[in-house]
CSV table of C-alpha atoms and ligand atoms in Angstrom, one decimal:
chain,number,residue,atom,x,y,z
A,236,MET,CA,2.7,8.3,-19.9
A,237,SER,CA,-0.5,9.5,-18.2
A,238,LEU,CA,-1.0,7.8,-14.9
A,239,CYS,CA,-4.2,6.0,-14.1
A,240,ILE,CA,-3.9,4.6,-10.6
A,241,ALA,CA,-5.9,2.3,-8.4
A,242,VAL,CA,-5.4,2.6,-4.7
A,243,VAL,CA,-6.5,-0.4,-2.6
A,244,GLY,CA,-7.4,0.8,0.9
A,245,ALA,CA,-8.7,4.2,2.1
A,246,GLY,CA,-6.9,4.4,5.4
A,247,VAL,CA,-4.7,7.4,6.1
A,248,ALA,CA,-1.8,6.0,4.0
A,249,GLY,CA,-4.0,5.2,1.0
A,250,LEU,CA,-5.7,8.6,1.1
A,251,SER,CA,-2.5,10.6,1.6
A,252,CYS,CA,-1.0,8.8,-1.4
A,253,ALA,CA,-4.1,9.3,-3.5
A,254,LYS,CA,-4.3,13.0,-2.5
A,255,ALA,CA,-0.7,13.7,-3.5
A,256,LEU,CA,-1.1,11.8,-6.8
A,257,THR,CA,-4.3,13.6,-7.7
A,258,GLN,CA,-2.8,17.0,-6.9
A,259,ALA,CA,0.0,16.1,-9.3
A,260,GLY,CA,-2.6,15.5,-12.1
A,261,ALA,CA,-2.9,11.7,-12.0
A,262,SER,CA,-6.2,10.0,-12.4
A,263,VAL,CA,-6.8,8.1,-9.1
A,264,THR,CA,-9.5,5.7,-7.9
A,265,VAL,CA,-9.5,4.5,-4.3
A,266,PHE,CA,-11.2,1.2,-3.4
A,267,GLU,CA,-12.3,0.7,0.2
A,268,ALA,CA,-13.7,-2.5,1.6
A,269,HIS,CA,-15.7,-0.8,4.3
A,270,ASP,CA,-18.6,1.7,4.2
A,271,THR,CA,-16.4,4.5,5.5
A,272,PRO,CA,-12.8,5.6,4.9
A,273,GLY,CA,-10.3,5.8,7.7
A,274,GLY,CA,-9.3,2.2,8.4
A,275,ARG,CA,-7.7,2.1,11.9
A,276,ALA,CA,-8.3,5.8,12.4
A,277,THR,CA,-12.0,5.6,13.0
A,278,THR,CA,-14.9,6.5,15.2
A,279,ARG,CA,-17.9,4.4,16.2
A,280,LYS,CA,-21.2,6.2,16.8
A,281,THR,CA,-23.6,4.9,19.4
A,282,GLU,CA,-26.7,6.4,21.1
A,283,LEU,CA,-24.5,7.2,24.1
A,284,GLY,CA,-21.9,9.1,22.1
A,285,THR,CA,-18.9,8.3,20.0
A,286,PHE,CA,-15.8,6.1,20.6
A,287,ASP,CA,-12.4,6.3,18.9
A,288,TYR,CA,-11.8,2.6,19.2
A,289,GLY,CA,-8.7,2.5,16.9
A,290,ALA,CA,-6.1,5.3,16.9
A,291,GLN,CA,-6.5,7.3,20.0
A,292,TYR,CA,-4.6,10.5,19.1
A,293,PHE,CA,-1.6,11.4,17.1
A,294,THR,CA,1.6,13.3,17.5
A,295,ALA,CA,3.4,15.3,14.8
A,296,ARG,CA,7.2,15.1,14.6
A,297,ALA,CA,8.5,15.5,11.0
A,298,ALA,CA,8.3,19.0,9.5
A,299,GLU,CA,6.3,17.9,6.5
A,300,PHE,CA,3.6,16.3,8.7
A,301,ARG,CA,3.6,19.4,11.0
A,302,ARG,CA,2.8,21.5,7.9
A,303,GLU,CA,-0.1,19.1,7.0
A,304,LEU,CA,-1.3,19.4,10.6
A,305,GLU,CA,-1.5,23.1,10.2
A,306,HIS,CA,-3.8,22.6,7.2
A,307,TRP,CA,-6.0,20.3,9.3
A,308,GLN,CA,-6.1,22.8,12.1
A,309,ALA,CA,-7.1,25.6,9.7
A,310,ALA,CA,-9.8,23.3,8.4
A,311,GLY,CA,-11.1,22.8,11.9
A,312,ILE,CA,-10.9,19.0,11.9
A,313,VAL,CA,-8.1,18.7,14.5
A,314,LEU,CA,-7.6,20.0,18.0
A,315,PRO,CA,-5.1,19.4,20.8
A,316,TRP,CA,-6.3,16.9,23.4
A,317,LYS,CA,-5.2,18.3,26.8
A,318,ALA,CA,-5.5,15.0,28.5
A,319,ARG,CA,-4.3,14.3,32.0
A,320,VAL,CA,-2.2,11.2,31.3
A,321,VAL,CA,-0.9,8.9,34.0
A,322,GLN,CA,1.0,5.6,34.3
A,323,LEU,CA,-1.0,2.9,36.0
A,324,ALA,CA,-0.2,-0.5,37.5
A,325,ASP,CA,-2.5,-2.8,39.5
A,326,GLY,CA,-2.5,-1.7,43.1
A,327,VAL,CA,-0.2,1.3,42.6
A,328,ARG,CA,-1.2,5.0,42.7
A,329,PRO,CA,-1.4,6.7,39.3
A,330,VAL,CA,1.8,8.4,38.4
A,331,PRO,CA,1.5,11.5,36.1
A,332,LYS,CA,3.4,11.2,32.9
A,333,ALA,CA,6.2,13.8,32.6
A,334,GLN,CA,7.2,15.6,29.4
A,335,ASP,CA,4.3,14.6,27.3
A,336,PRO,CA,4.1,15.4,23.6
A,337,VAL,CA,1.2,17.5,22.3
A,338,ARG,CA,-1.5,15.0,21.5
A,339,TYR,CA,-3.9,15.8,18.6
A,340,VAL,CA,-7.3,14.3,17.9
A,341,GLY,CA,-9.7,14.6,15.0
A,342,VAL,CA,-12.9,16.5,15.8
A,343,PRO,CA,-15.6,15.5,16.3
A,344,GLY,CA,-13.9,12.1,16.1
A,345,MET,CA,-10.7,10.5,14.7
A,346,SER,CA,-12.6,9.6,11.6
A,347,ALA,CA,-12.7,13.3,10.7
A,348,LEU,CA,-9.1,13.0,9.3
A,349,ALA,CA,-10.0,10.4,6.7
A,350,ALA,CA,-13.2,12.3,5.8
A,351,HIS,CA,-11.1,15.4,5.2
A,352,LEU,CA,-8.4,13.6,3.2
A,353,ALA,CA,-11.0,11.9,1.1
A,354,LYS,CA,-12.6,15.2,0.0
A,355,GLY,CA,-12.3,15.7,-3.8
A,356,LEU,CA,-11.0,12.1,-4.3
A,357,ASP,CA,-12.8,9.3,-6.2
A,358,VAL,CA,-13.3,6.9,-3.2
A,359,ARG,CA,-15.4,3.9,-3.9
A,360,LEU,CA,-16.8,2.5,-0.6
A,361,ASP,CA,-18.0,-1.1,0.1
A,362,GLN,CA,-15.6,-2.4,-2.6
A,363,ARG,CA,-13.4,-5.2,-1.3
A,364,ILE,CA,-10.6,-6.0,-3.8
A,365,ARG,CA,-9.9,-9.7,-3.9
A,366,ARG,CA,-6.9,-9.7,-6.3
A,367,ILE,CA,-5.2,-7.8,-9.1
A,368,GLU,CA,-4.6,-9.2,-12.6
A,369,GLN,CA,-2.0,-8.3,-15.1
A,370,VAL,CA,-3.1,-7.4,-18.7
A,371,GLY,CA,-0.2,-7.2,-21.2
A,372,HIS,CA,3.5,-7.1,-20.6
A,373,GLY,CA,6.5,-4.8,-20.4
A,374,THR,CA,5.8,-1.1,-21.0
A,375,GLN,CA,2.3,-2.1,-22.0
A,376,THR,CA,1.5,-3.7,-18.7
A,377,ARG,CA,-1.9,-2.7,-17.3
A,378,TRP,CA,-3.8,-3.9,-14.2
A,379,THR,CA,-7.4,-4.8,-13.6
A,380,LEU,CA,-8.8,-5.2,-10.1
A,381,LYS,CA,-11.1,-8.1,-9.2
A,382,ARG,CA,-13.5,-7.1,-6.4
A,383,GLN,CA,-16.2,-9.0,-4.5
A,384,ALA,CA,-19.6,-8.1,-5.8
A,385,ASP,CA,-20.7,-8.4,-2.1
A,386,PRO,CA,-18.0,-7.1,0.2
A,387,LEU,CA,-19.2,-9.5,2.9
A,388,ASP,CA,-19.2,-12.6,0.7
A,389,PRO,CA,-15.7,-13.8,-0.1
A,390,GLU,CA,-17.0,-16.8,-2.0
A,391,GLY,CA,-19.5,-14.7,-4.2
A,392,ILE,CA,-19.1,-13.5,-7.7
A,393,GLU,CA,-16.3,-11.2,-8.8
A,394,ILE,CA,-16.5,-7.9,-10.7
A,395,THR,CA,-13.6,-6.5,-12.8
A,396,GLU,CA,-12.6,-2.9,-12.3
A,397,GLY,CA,-10.8,-0.7,-14.7
A,398,LEU,CA,-7.6,-0.8,-16.6
A,399,PHE,CA,-4.9,0.9,-14.5
A,400,THR,CA,-1.3,1.8,-15.3
A,401,THR,CA,-0.3,1.5,-11.6
A,402,VAL,CA,-1.6,-0.2,-8.4
A,403,VAL,CA,-1.1,1.1,-4.9
A,404,ILE,CA,-1.6,-1.4,-2.1
A,405,ALA,CA,-2.3,0.5,1.1
A,406,LEU,CA,-3.1,-2.3,3.5
A,407,PRO,CA,-1.6,-3.7,6.7
A,408,ALA,CA,1.4,-5.8,5.7
A,409,PRO,CA,-0.1,-9.3,6.2
A,410,GLU,CA,-3.1,-8.3,4.0
A,411,ALA,CA,-0.8,-6.8,1.3
A,412,ILE,CA,0.9,-10.1,0.7
A,413,GLY,CA,-1.8,-11.6,-1.4
A,414,PHE,CA,-1.5,-8.8,-4.0
A,415,LEU,CA,2.2,-8.9,-4.6
A,416,GLU,CA,2.8,-12.1,-6.6
A,417,ALA,CA,4.0,-9.9,-9.6
A,418,ALA,CA,6.5,-8.0,-7.4
A,419,PRO,CA,8.5,-10.7,-5.6
A,420,GLN,CA,11.1,-8.3,-4.2
A,421,LEU,CA,8.4,-6.3,-2.5
A,422,LEU,CA,6.8,-9.5,-1.3
A,423,ALA,CA,10.0,-10.6,0.4
A,424,GLN,CA,10.1,-7.4,2.4
A,425,VAL,CA,6.4,-7.3,3.3
A,426,ARG,CA,6.7,-10.9,4.6
A,427,ARG,CA,9.2,-9.7,7.2
A,428,VAL,CA,6.6,-7.5,8.9
A,429,GLN,CA,4.5,-9.0,11.7
A,430,MET,CA,1.6,-7.0,13.1
A,431,ASP,CA,0.0,-7.4,16.5
A,432,PRO,CA,-3.7,-7.8,16.9
A,433,CYS,CA,-5.6,-5.7,19.5
A,434,TRP,CA,-8.8,-6.3,21.4
A,435,SER,CA,-10.4,-2.9,22.0
A,436,LEU,CA,-13.2,-2.4,24.6
A,437,MET,CA,-15.7,0.5,24.6
A,438,LEU,CA,-17.3,1.3,27.9
A,439,ALA,CA,-20.0,3.9,29.0
A,440,PHE,CA,-21.0,4.7,32.5
A,441,SER,CA,-24.1,6.3,33.8
A,442,GLU,CA,-22.1,8.6,36.2
A,443,PRO,CA,-18.7,10.2,36.2
A,444,LEU,CA,-15.9,7.9,37.5
A,445,SER,CA,-14.0,11.0,38.7
A,446,LEU,CA,-10.7,9.2,38.5
A,447,GLY,CA,-8.6,12.4,38.3
A,448,TYR,CA,-7.0,11.5,34.9
A,449,ASP,CA,-8.2,11.2,31.3
A,450,ALA,CA,-5.9,8.5,30.0
A,451,ALA,CA,-3.4,6.0,31.3
A,452,PHE,CA,-0.7,3.7,30.0
A,453,VAL,CA,-1.4,0.6,31.9
A,454,ASP,CA,1.2,-1.9,33.0
A,455,SER,CA,-0.9,-5.0,33.3
A,456,LYS,CA,-1.4,-8.4,31.6
A,457,ARG,CA,-4.8,-7.5,30.1
A,458,LEU,CA,-4.6,-3.7,29.6
A,459,ALA,CA,-2.1,-1.5,27.9
A,460,TRP,CA,-4.1,1.8,27.5
A,461,ILE,CA,-7.3,3.3,28.7
A,462,ALA,CA,-8.7,6.7,27.7
A,463,ARG,CA,-11.7,8.7,28.6
A,464,ASP,CA,-13.1,9.3,25.1
A,465,SER,CA,-15.5,11.9,26.4
A,466,SER,CA,-12.6,14.1,27.6
A,467,LYS,CA,-11.5,14.7,24.0
A,468,PRO,CA,-12.6,18.1,22.5
A,469,GLU,CA,-15.9,18.5,20.8
A,470,ARG,CA,-17.3,15.2,22.0
A,471,ARG,CA,-20.7,14.7,23.6
A,472,SER,CA,-20.6,14.8,27.4
A,473,GLY,CA,-20.8,11.6,29.3
A,474,GLU,CA,-18.5,9.0,30.7
A,475,ARG,CA,-17.1,6.9,27.9
A,476,TRP,CA,-13.9,5.0,28.0
A,477,VAL,CA,-11.9,3.0,25.5
A,478,ALA,CA,-9.5,0.3,26.7
A,479,HIS,CA,-6.9,-1.6,24.6
A,480,ALA,CA,-5.4,-4.9,25.5
A,481,PRO,CA,-1.6,-5.5,24.9
A,482,GLY,CA,-0.5,-7.2,21.7
A,483,ALA,CA,0.7,-10.4,23.5
A,484,TRP,CA,-2.6,-10.8,25.3
A,485,SER,CA,-4.7,-10.0,22.2
A,486,ARG,CA,-2.7,-12.6,20.2
A,487,GLU,CA,-3.2,-15.2,23.0
A,488,HIS,CA,-6.9,-14.6,23.1
A,489,PHE,CA,-7.4,-13.8,19.4
A,490,SER,CA,-10.0,-16.5,18.8
A,491,ASP,CA,-11.8,-16.3,22.2
A,492,ASP,CA,-15.5,-15.6,22.4
A,493,PRO,CA,-16.0,-11.8,22.2
A,494,ASP,CA,-18.3,-12.1,25.3
A,495,ASP,CA,-15.6,-13.7,27.3
A,496,VAL,CA,-13.1,-11.1,26.2
A,497,ARG,CA,-15.5,-8.3,27.0
A,498,ALA,CA,-16.0,-9.7,30.5
A,499,LYS,CA,-12.3,-10.1,31.1
A,500,LEU,CA,-11.3,-6.7,29.9
A,501,ALA,CA,-14.2,-5.0,31.8
A,502,ARG,CA,-12.9,-6.7,35.0
A,503,ALA,CA,-9.4,-5.6,34.2
A,504,PHE,CA,-10.6,-2.0,33.7
A,505,GLY,CA,-12.3,-2.1,37.1
A,506,LEU,CA,-9.2,-3.5,38.8
A,507,ALA,CA,-6.8,-1.0,37.2
A,508,THR,CA,-9.0,2.1,37.9
A,509,GLY,CA,-10.8,1.1,41.1
A,510,ALA,CA,-14.0,2.3,39.4
A,511,SER,CA,-16.8,1.9,41.9
A,512,ILE,CA,-19.6,1.4,39.4
A,513,GLY,CA,-20.2,-1.0,36.5
A,514,PRO,CA,-20.6,0.1,32.8
A,515,VAL,CA,-24.1,0.5,31.2
A,516,HIS,CA,-22.5,-0.2,27.8
A,517,ALA,CA,-19.6,-2.6,27.0
A,518,VAL,CA,-18.7,-3.7,23.5
A,519,VAL,CA,-15.5,-5.2,22.1
A,520,HIS,CA,-13.8,-4.9,18.7
A,521,ARG,CA,-11.0,-7.1,17.5
A,522,TRP,CA,-8.4,-5.5,15.3
A,523,HIS,CA,-6.7,-8.2,13.3
A,524,HIS,CA,-3.6,-6.0,12.6
A,525,SER,CA,-3.2,-3.0,14.9
A,526,ALA,CA,0.5,-2.1,15.0
A,527,PRO,CA,3.7,-3.4,13.3
A,528,MET,CA,6.0,-5.2,15.7
A,529,LYS,CA,9.0,-3.8,13.8
A,530,PRO,CA,8.2,-1.2,11.1
A,531,LEU,CA,10.5,-1.4,8.0
A,532,ALA,CA,11.6,2.3,8.0
A,533,VAL,CA,11.7,2.4,4.2
A,534,GLY,CA,9.1,5.1,3.6
A,535,ALA,CA,7.3,3.0,1.0
A,536,LEU,CA,7.9,0.1,-1.4
A,537,TRP,CA,7.9,0.6,-5.1
A,538,ASP,CA,8.4,-1.8,-8.0
A,539,GLU,CA,8.7,0.3,-11.1
A,540,ARG,CA,8.8,-2.6,-13.5
A,541,ALA,CA,5.5,-4.1,-12.2
A,542,ALA,CA,4.1,-0.6,-11.5
A,543,ILE,CA,3.0,-1.7,-8.0
A,544,GLY,CA,3.6,0.3,-4.9
A,545,VAL,CA,2.9,-0.5,-1.2
A,546,CYS,CA,2.4,1.9,1.6
A,547,GLY,CA,1.2,1.9,5.2
A,548,ASP,CA,2.2,2.7,8.8
A,549,TRP,CA,4.4,-0.4,8.9
A,550,CYS,CA,6.6,1.0,6.1
A,551,SER,CA,7.4,4.2,8.0
A,552,GLY,CA,7.8,4.3,11.7
A,553,ALA,CA,4.3,3.1,12.5
A,554,ARG,CA,1.3,5.1,13.8
A,555,LEU,CA,-0.8,7.7,12.1
A,556,GLU,CA,2.1,10.0,11.2
A,557,GLY,CA,3.9,7.1,9.7
A,558,ALA,CA,0.9,6.1,7.6
A,559,TRP,CA,0.5,9.6,6.2
A,560,SER,CA,4.2,9.9,5.5
A,561,SER,CA,4.3,6.5,3.8
A,562,GLY,CA,1.5,7.5,1.5
A,563,ARG,CA,3.3,10.7,0.5
A,564,ALA,CA,6.6,8.8,0.0
A,565,LEU,CA,5.0,6.4,-2.3
A,566,ALA,CA,3.3,9.1,-4.3
A,567,GLU,CA,6.7,10.8,-4.8
A,568,ARG,CA,8.3,7.6,-6.0
A,569,ILE,CA,5.5,6.9,-8.5
A,570,LEU,CA,5.7,10.5,-9.8
A,571,SER,CA,9.4,10.6,-10.1
A,572,GLY,CA,9.3,7.4,-12.2
A,573,ALA,CA,6.6,8.9,-14.4
A,574,THR,CA,8.6,12.1,-15.1
A,575,ALA,CA,12.1,10.4,-15.5
B,899,FAD,C1,-6.2,-0.2,18.6
B,899,FAD,C2,-5.3,0.8,17.9
B,899,FAD,C3,-4.8,1.9,18.5
B,899,FAD,C4,-4.0,2.8,17.9
B,899,FAD,N1,-3.6,3.9,18.5
B,899,FAD,C5,-2.9,4.9,17.8
B,899,FAD,C6,-2.5,6.1,18.5
B,899,FAD,O1,-2.9,6.4,19.6
B,899,FAD,N2,-1.7,7.0,17.7
B,899,FAD,C7,-1.4,6.7,16.5
B,899,FAD,O2,-0.7,7.6,15.9
B,899,FAD,N3,-1.7,5.6,15.8
B,899,FAD,C8,-2.4,4.7,16.5
B,899,FAD,N4,-2.8,3.5,15.9
B,899,FAD,C9,-2.3,3.2,14.6
B,899,FAD,C10,-3.0,4.0,13.4
B,899,FAD,O3,-4.3,3.8,13.5
B,899,FAD,C11,-2.4,3.5,12.1
B,899,FAD,O4,-1.0,3.7,12.1
B,899,FAD,C12,-3.0,4.1,10.9
B,899,FAD,O5,-4.3,4.4,11.0
B,899,FAD,C13,-2.7,3.1,9.7
B,899,FAD,O6,-3.2,3.6,8.5
B,899,FAD,P1,-3.0,2.8,7.2
B,899,FAD,O7,-3.6,3.6,6.1
B,899,FAD,O8,-1.6,2.4,7.1
B,899,FAD,O9,-3.8,1.4,7.4
B,899,FAD,P2,-5.3,1.1,7.7
B,899,FAD,O10,-5.9,2.2,8.6
B,899,FAD,O11,-5.3,-0.3,8.2
B,899,FAD,O12,-6.0,1.2,6.3
B,899,FAD,C14,-6.2,0.1,5.4
B,899,FAD,C15,-7.6,0.3,4.7
B,899,FAD,O13,-7.7,-0.7,3.7
B,899,FAD,C16,-9.0,-1.3,3.8
B,899,FAD,N5,-9.0,-2.6,3.2
B,899,FAD,C17,-8.5,-3.8,3.8
B,899,FAD,N6,-8.6,-4.8,2.9
B,899,FAD,C18,-9.1,-4.3,1.7
B,899,FAD,C19,-9.4,-4.8,0.5
B,899,FAD,N7,-9.2,-6.1,0.2
B,899,FAD,N8,-10.0,-4.0,-0.5
B,899,FAD,C20,-10.2,-2.7,-0.2
B,899,FAD,N9,-9.9,-2.1,1.0
B,899,FAD,C21,-9.4,-2.9,1.9
B,899,FAD,C22,-9.4,-1.2,5.3
B,899,FAD,O14,-10.8,-1.3,5.5
B,899,FAD,C23,-8.7,0.1,5.7
B,899,FAD,O15,-9.6,1.2,5.5
B,899,FAD,C24,-3.7,2.6,16.5
B,899,FAD,C25,-4.2,1.5,15.8
B,899,FAD,C26,-5.1,0.6,16.5
B,899,FAD,C27,-5.7,-0.5,15.7
C-alpha cells in the first residue's frame, strides 16, 4: 500500500518523523498551527536582537542523534555554545558547574534546526487541526483532517484536508489526547503523561551586566534557569537574557496577569544575579506544556489497526534529542508495518 501520511505538528518530532518517511518514499504533508515550524525549539526576533525563549541548547548522547548532529554541523546550522555555566542560589556566590556536557545551539537561533528539517518537506503553516475523522473501515480506513479556517478562531468554520492512509500526531501529550479516540490503547498511555508549564522571561539591558558567567541553573522559588542569549554563537551583540521559572511556580501562577509575572520574574532575576541596572526590554511568554514530568520511554506510540501514531519528546526521554529520536522511531514503526 502506498503511504499518504498527515503529520500534525511541525516541532522537532513531527519534522524528524516527516523527513524519515519522505526519504523512504511516502507522501507526507505536515500541518502546523503557527506561522513558523519549530514548536518549543524556537527563536523570537526583536529590534534588540533574538531570544531563544524555549529550548536553550541541546546535548547529543545517542549515536544516531550524534550522526544527525554531524549533518547539522556540516550544514552550518549548529555550533557548540561554550558557555560559562554556574549554579546560583539567592545570596550565595556562583559555583561553576563541573563536567559539563557539550552544549549545542542552532545558528543564528534555535529555530534554525526546524527550518533545516523542514527543507524539502510539504509543511503547511497557519493550519491548526481541530480533529481527525475516519472514512471507511478495516483495511480501507482513511483519515481526513478538519482544520480551523482561521488558526486563531477555534469557533470558526472548518475546512477538510485530504484523504490520508496514516495520521501522525506530533504534539505535547495533553494536546494529543483529543485526536486519539480511535486508538484507545494509545490514549490510555498518553493520559498518563503530565507536562509542566513554564513562564519564560526575555530581558535586554542597555549595558553589559558583566556577571562573569553566561548561564546559571538557579535554585530559587521563581527561577530555574537564566542564560545570556547574546553569548551564544552568531548572535547580535548586546546584553540579552532569557530566564525560566520552575514548573511548580509556573503551574501555581499559570493564570496570573502576564504583567505581574513579568515584574515578579524580573525582580527575581535582579535578586539572583545582583544586576545593578534594570532592563530596557522585558517580555514574558507562557508555555502551556514545556517538559514532561515523567517521559514514557517508549520511543513512540503506534496503533497499526487505526493507522495512527504519536511522537514527541514526552515519548522518548524528553528534550530536543528525545523529540528527534521519537519522530524517527515512529517513522520506523510505520514503515515496518507498510513493508510487512
Ligand atoms: C522553556 C523551555 C525550555 C527548554 N529547554 C530545553 C533545553 O535547554 N534543551 C533541550 O534539549 N530541550 C529543551 N526544551 C524542550 C524542547 O524544546 C522540546 O523537547 C522539543 O522542542 C519538543 O519537540 P516536539 O516536536 O516534541 O514538540 P513541540 O515543539 O511542542 O511541537 C509541537 C508542534 O505542534 C504544533 N501544534 C500544536 N497544536 C497543533 C494543532 N492543533 N494543529 C497543528 N499544529 C499544532 C505546535 O505549534 C508545535 O509546532 C525546552 C522547552 C521549553 C518550553
